CSV table of C-alpha atoms in Angstrom, one decimal:
chain,number,residue,atom,x,y,z
S,214,UNK,CA,0.0,0.0,0.0
S,215,UNK,CA,1.5,3.3,-1.1
S,216,UNK,CA,0.9,6.1,1.4
S,217,UNK,CA,3.7,8.6,0.3
S,218,UNK,CA,5.6,9.2,-2.9
S,219,UNK,CA,8.6,11.7,-3.7
S,220,UNK,CA,10.2,12.2,-7.0
S,221,UNK,CA,10.5,14.3,-9.9
S,222,UNK,CA,7.4,15.9,-11.6
S,223,UNK,CA,7.3,14.2,-15.1
S,224,UNK,CA,4.0,15.8,-16.0
S,225,UNK,CA,1.2,17.7,-14.7
S,226,UNK,CA,-2.6,18.7,-15.7
S,227,UNK,CA,-5.2,20.0,-13.5
S,228,UNK,CA,-6.6,16.4,-12.9
S,229,UNK,CA,-3.4,14.0,-13.1
S,230,UNK,CA,0.4,14.3,-12.5
S,231,UNK,CA,3.1,11.4,-13.2
S,232,UNK,CA,5.7,11.4,-10.8
S,233,UNK,CA,8.8,9.6,-11.6
S,234,UNK,CA,10.7,7.8,-8.7
S,235,UNK,CA,13.1,5.0,-8.9
S,236,UNK,CA,12.9,4.8,-12.8
S,237,UNK,CA,9.0,4.2,-12.6
S,238,UNK,CA,6.3,6.8,-13.5
S,239,UNK,CA,3.4,7.0,-11.1
S,240,UNK,CA,0.3,8.4,-12.6
S,241,UNK,CA,-1.6,10.0,-9.5
S,242,UNK,CA,-5.0,11.8,-9.7
S,243,UNK,CA,-5.1,15.0,-7.7
S,244,UNK,CA,-7.6,17.8,-6.6
S,245,UNK,CA,-7.5,21.2,-7.9
S,246,UNK,CA,-6.1,22.4,-4.7
S,247,UNK,CA,-2.9,20.2,-5.3
S,248,UNK,CA,-2.4,20.8,-8.7
S,249,UNK,CA,-2.1,24.8,-7.7
S,250,UNK,CA,0.7,24.1,-5.4
S,251,UNK,CA,2.7,21.9,-7.7
S,252,UNK,CA,6.3,23.2,-8.9
S,253,UNK,CA,7.6,23.4,-12.3
S,254,UNK,CA,8.2,19.9,-14.4
S,255,UNK,CA,11.5,18.1,-13.3
S,256,UNK,CA,11.5,19.7,-9.8
S,257,UNK,CA,10.9,17.1,-6.9
S,258,UNK,CA,7.8,16.8,-5.3
S,259,UNK,CA,6.1,14.9,-2.4
S,260,UNK,CA,2.7,13.8,-2.3
S,261,UNK,CA,0.5,12.2,0.5
S,262,UNK,CA,-1.1,9.0,-1.5
S,263,UNK,CA,-4.2,7.0,-1.1
S,264,UNK,CA,-4.0,3.7,-2.8
S,265,UNK,CA,-7.5,2.3,-4.1
S,266,UNK,CA,-7.4,-1.1,-4.9
S,267,UNK,CA,-10.1,-2.8,-6.9
S,268,UNK,CA,-10.2,-6.3,-8.7
S,269,UNK,CA,-9.5,-4.5,-12.0
S,270,UNK,CA,-7.5,-1.5,-11.0
S,271,UNK,CA,-5.0,-0.1,-8.7
S,272,UNK,CA,-5.8,3.7,-8.5
S,273,UNK,CA,-3.5,6.5,-6.4
S,274,UNK,CA,-4.8,9.7,-5.3
S,275,UNK,CA,-2.3,12.4,-4.2
S,276,UNK,CA,-2.4,15.3,-2.0
S,277,UNK,CA,0.1,18.2,-1.3
S,278,UNK,CA,-1.0,18.5,2.6
S,279,UNK,CA,-2.1,15.9,5.0
S,280,UNK,CA,-5.2,18.2,5.5
S,281,UNK,CA,-6.4,17.3,2.0
S,282,UNK,CA,-5.7,13.7,2.5
S,283,UNK,CA,-7.4,13.7,5.7
S,284,UNK,CA,-10.6,15.5,4.0
S,285,UNK,CA,-10.4,12.9,1.3
S,286,UNK,CA,-10.4,10.0,3.8
S,287,UNK,CA,-13.3,11.4,5.8
S,288,UNK,CA,-15.5,11.9,2.6
S,289,UNK,CA,-15.2,8.2,1.3
S,290,UNK,CA,-16.9,7.1,4.9
S,291,UNK,CA,-19.7,8.6,3.7
S,292,UNK,CA,-22.0,6.4,2.0
S,293,UNK,CA,-22.3,6.9,-1.8
S,294,UNK,CA,-19.0,8.8,-1.9
S,295,UNK,CA,-16.1,7.1,-3.7
S,296,UNK,CA,-12.8,8.2,-4.5
S,297,UNK,CA,-13.5,10.0,-7.7
S,298,UNK,CA,-16.3,12.0,-6.0
S,299,UNK,CA,-14.3,13.1,-3.0
S,300,UNK,CA,-11.6,14.4,-5.4
S,301,UNK,CA,-14.3,16.1,-7.2
S,302,UNK,CA,-15.5,17.7,-3.9
S,303,UNK,CA,-12.1,18.9,-2.8
S,304,UNK,CA,-11.7,20.3,-6.6
S,305,UNK,CA,-14.9,22.0,-6.3
S,306,UNK,CA,-14.5,23.9,-2.8
S,307,UNK,CA,-11.2,24.7,-0.7
S,308,UNK,CA,-10.2,22.9,2.2
S,309,UNK,CA,-11.1,25.2,4.8
S,310,UNK,CA,-14.1,26.1,2.9
S,311,UNK,CA,-15.3,22.8,2.7
S,312,UNK,CA,-14.8,22.3,6.3
S,313,UNK,CA,-16.8,25.7,7.3
S,314,UNK,CA,-19.6,24.3,5.0
S,315,UNK,CA,-19.9,20.9,6.8
S,316,UNK,CA,-19.4,22.1,10.3
S,317,UNK,CA,-22.1,24.5,9.3
S,318,UNK,CA,-24.6,22.4,8.0
S,319,UNK,CA,-24.5,24.2,4.7
S,320,UNK,CA,-26.1,21.8,2.2
S,321,UNK,CA,-26.7,24.2,-0.5
S,322,UNK,CA,-23.1,25.1,-0.7
S,323,UNK,CA,-22.2,21.3,-1.1
S,324,UNK,CA,-24.9,20.9,-3.6
S,325,UNK,CA,-23.0,23.6,-5.9
S,326,UNK,CA,-20.4,21.0,-6.4
S,327,UNK,CA,-21.1,19.0,-9.7
S,328,UNK,CA,-21.9,15.4,-8.9
S,329,UNK,CA,-23.3,16.4,-5.2
S,330,UNK,CA,-26.9,16.0,-4.9
S,331,UNK,CA,-29.1,17.1,-2.1
S,332,UNK,CA,-29.1,13.6,-0.3
S,333,UNK,CA,-25.4,13.2,-0.7
S,334,UNK,CA,-24.9,17.0,0.5
S,335,UNK,CA,-27.3,16.3,3.5
S,336,UNK,CA,-25.4,12.9,4.5
S,337,UNK,CA,-22.0,15.0,4.5
S,338,UNK,CA,-23.4,17.6,6.4
S,339,UNK,CA,-24.9,15.4,8.8
S,340,UNK,CA,-22.4,12.4,9.5
S,341,UNK,CA,-19.2,14.6,9.1
S,342,UNK,CA,-20.3,17.7,11.1
S,343,UNK,CA,-18.4,17.0,14.2
S,344,UNK,CA,-15.2,15.8,12.3
S,345,UNK,CA,-14.7,19.0,10.3
S,346,UNK,CA,-15.4,21.2,13.2
S,347,UNK,CA,-12.4,19.2,14.7
S,348,UNK,CA,-10.4,20.3,11.5
S,349,UNK,CA,-11.2,23.6,11.6
S,350,UNK,CA,-9.5,23.6,14.9
S,351,UNK,CA,-6.6,22.1,13.9
S,352,UNK,CA,-6.2,23.0,10.1
S,353,UNK,CA,-3.0,22.8,8.0
S,354,UNK,CA,-2.7,26.0,5.9
S,355,UNK,CA,-0.2,26.3,2.7
S,356,UNK,CA,0.3,28.9,0.2
S,357,UNK,CA,0.4,27.3,-3.2
S,358,UNK,CA,2.9,29.2,-5.8
S,359,UNK,CA,1.4,30.8,-8.7
S,360,UNK,CA,1.2,28.9,-11.7
S,361,UNK,CA,3.1,30.5,-14.6
S,362,UNK,CA,1.0,32.0,-17.4
S,363,UNK,CA,1.2,30.4,-20.8
S,364,UNK,CA,-0.5,31.4,-23.8
S,365,UNK,CA,-3.8,32.5,-23.6
S,366,UNK,CA,-5.7,30.0,-25.7
S,367,UNK,CA,-3.5,27.3,-23.9
S,368,UNK,CA,-4.8,28.5,-20.6
S,369,UNK,CA,-8.3,28.7,-21.4
S,370,UNK,CA,-8.5,25.3,-22.9
S,371,UNK,CA,-6.7,23.8,-19.7
S,372,UNK,CA,-9.3,25.6,-17.5
S,373,UNK,CA,-12.1,24.4,-19.6
S,374,UNK,CA,-10.9,20.9,-19.3
S,375,UNK,CA,-10.7,21.2,-15.6
S,376,UNK,CA,-14.0,22.4,-15.4
S,377,UNK,CA,-15.5,19.8,-17.7
S,378,UNK,CA,-13.9,17.0,-15.5
S,379,UNK,CA,-15.5,18.6,-12.5
S,380,UNK,CA,-18.7,17.8,-14.3
S,381,UNK,CA,-19.9,21.3,-15.8
S,382,UNK,CA,-21.2,21.2,-19.1
S,383,UNK,CA,-18.8,22.7,-21.8
S,384,UNK,CA,-20.7,25.8,-22.7
S,385,UNK,CA,-21.6,26.6,-19.2
S,386,UNK,CA,-17.9,26.1,-18.3
S,387,UNK,CA,-16.6,28.5,-21.2
S,388,UNK,CA,-19.0,31.0,-20.4
S,389,UNK,CA,-17.8,31.3,-16.6
S,390,UNK,CA,-14.1,31.2,-17.9
S,391,UNK,CA,-15.1,34.0,-20.2
S,392,UNK,CA,-16.4,36.3,-17.6
S,393,UNK,CA,-13.5,35.2,-15.2
S,394,UNK,CA,-10.8,36.7,-17.7
S,395,UNK,CA,-12.9,40.0,-17.8
S,396,UNK,CA,-12.8,40.1,-13.9
S,397,UNK,CA,-9.2,39.3,-13.5
S,398,UNK,CA,-6.0,41.9,-13.9
S,399,UNK,CA,-3.5,39.1,-14.4
S,400,UNK,CA,-4.9,36.0,-16.2
S,401,UNK,CA,-3.1,32.5,-15.2
S,402,UNK,CA,-4.3,29.1,-14.9
S,403,UNK,CA,-4.6,28.8,-11.3
S,404,UNK,CA,-6.6,32.5,-11.1
S,405,UNK,CA,-8.6,31.5,-14.2
S,406,UNK,CA,-9.9,28.1,-12.2
S,407,UNK,CA,-10.5,29.7,-9.2
S,408,UNK,CA,-12.5,32.6,-10.3
S,409,UNK,CA,-14.4,30.4,-12.8
S,410,UNK,CA,-15.6,28.3,-10.2
S,411,UNK,CA,-16.8,31.4,-7.8
S,412,UNK,CA,-18.9,32.3,-10.8
S,413,UNK,CA,-20.4,28.8,-11.2
S,414,UNK,CA,-21.1,28.7,-7.6
């Protein structure tokens, strides 16, 4: 069972990264909060890992901070929430905002995340309220570095891909991205995704 992985960042996208360690490239699914914190390609990184084993597959999920992994593990204890949906939740709302929404029983805020219906949001708020309050009392913060700006077309397409992978329809996602571009003084991938998510919420 892989619990932690360190190596060179071979490839990164808003959904997955490949970390090269010992001559092997490990493909790891990550939330947007982790993507924002990643360094440049070929730089060394360390990720907290959750290994999900099924009969037909072995999947790795990676997190920049222990808090993200702890929240992920907390989410998958809820009936109806698997690793992919838990990752989607962490991508749709920041760790601190997630803790606050759950601790306050803000089911509506949780329902704004694609893939989270009313019943699932209610279960999250009900079952995890006390644990989320504990996280708020002992949270691990981090300051992600800025993602370097590339060509505007490439940034826009990467942001669109990230939002579609979160479950937003292409047309709605593109409209949010266009609105976000006009409201930002300086456009980079991280800022564009964050601003688009605010508009969509």
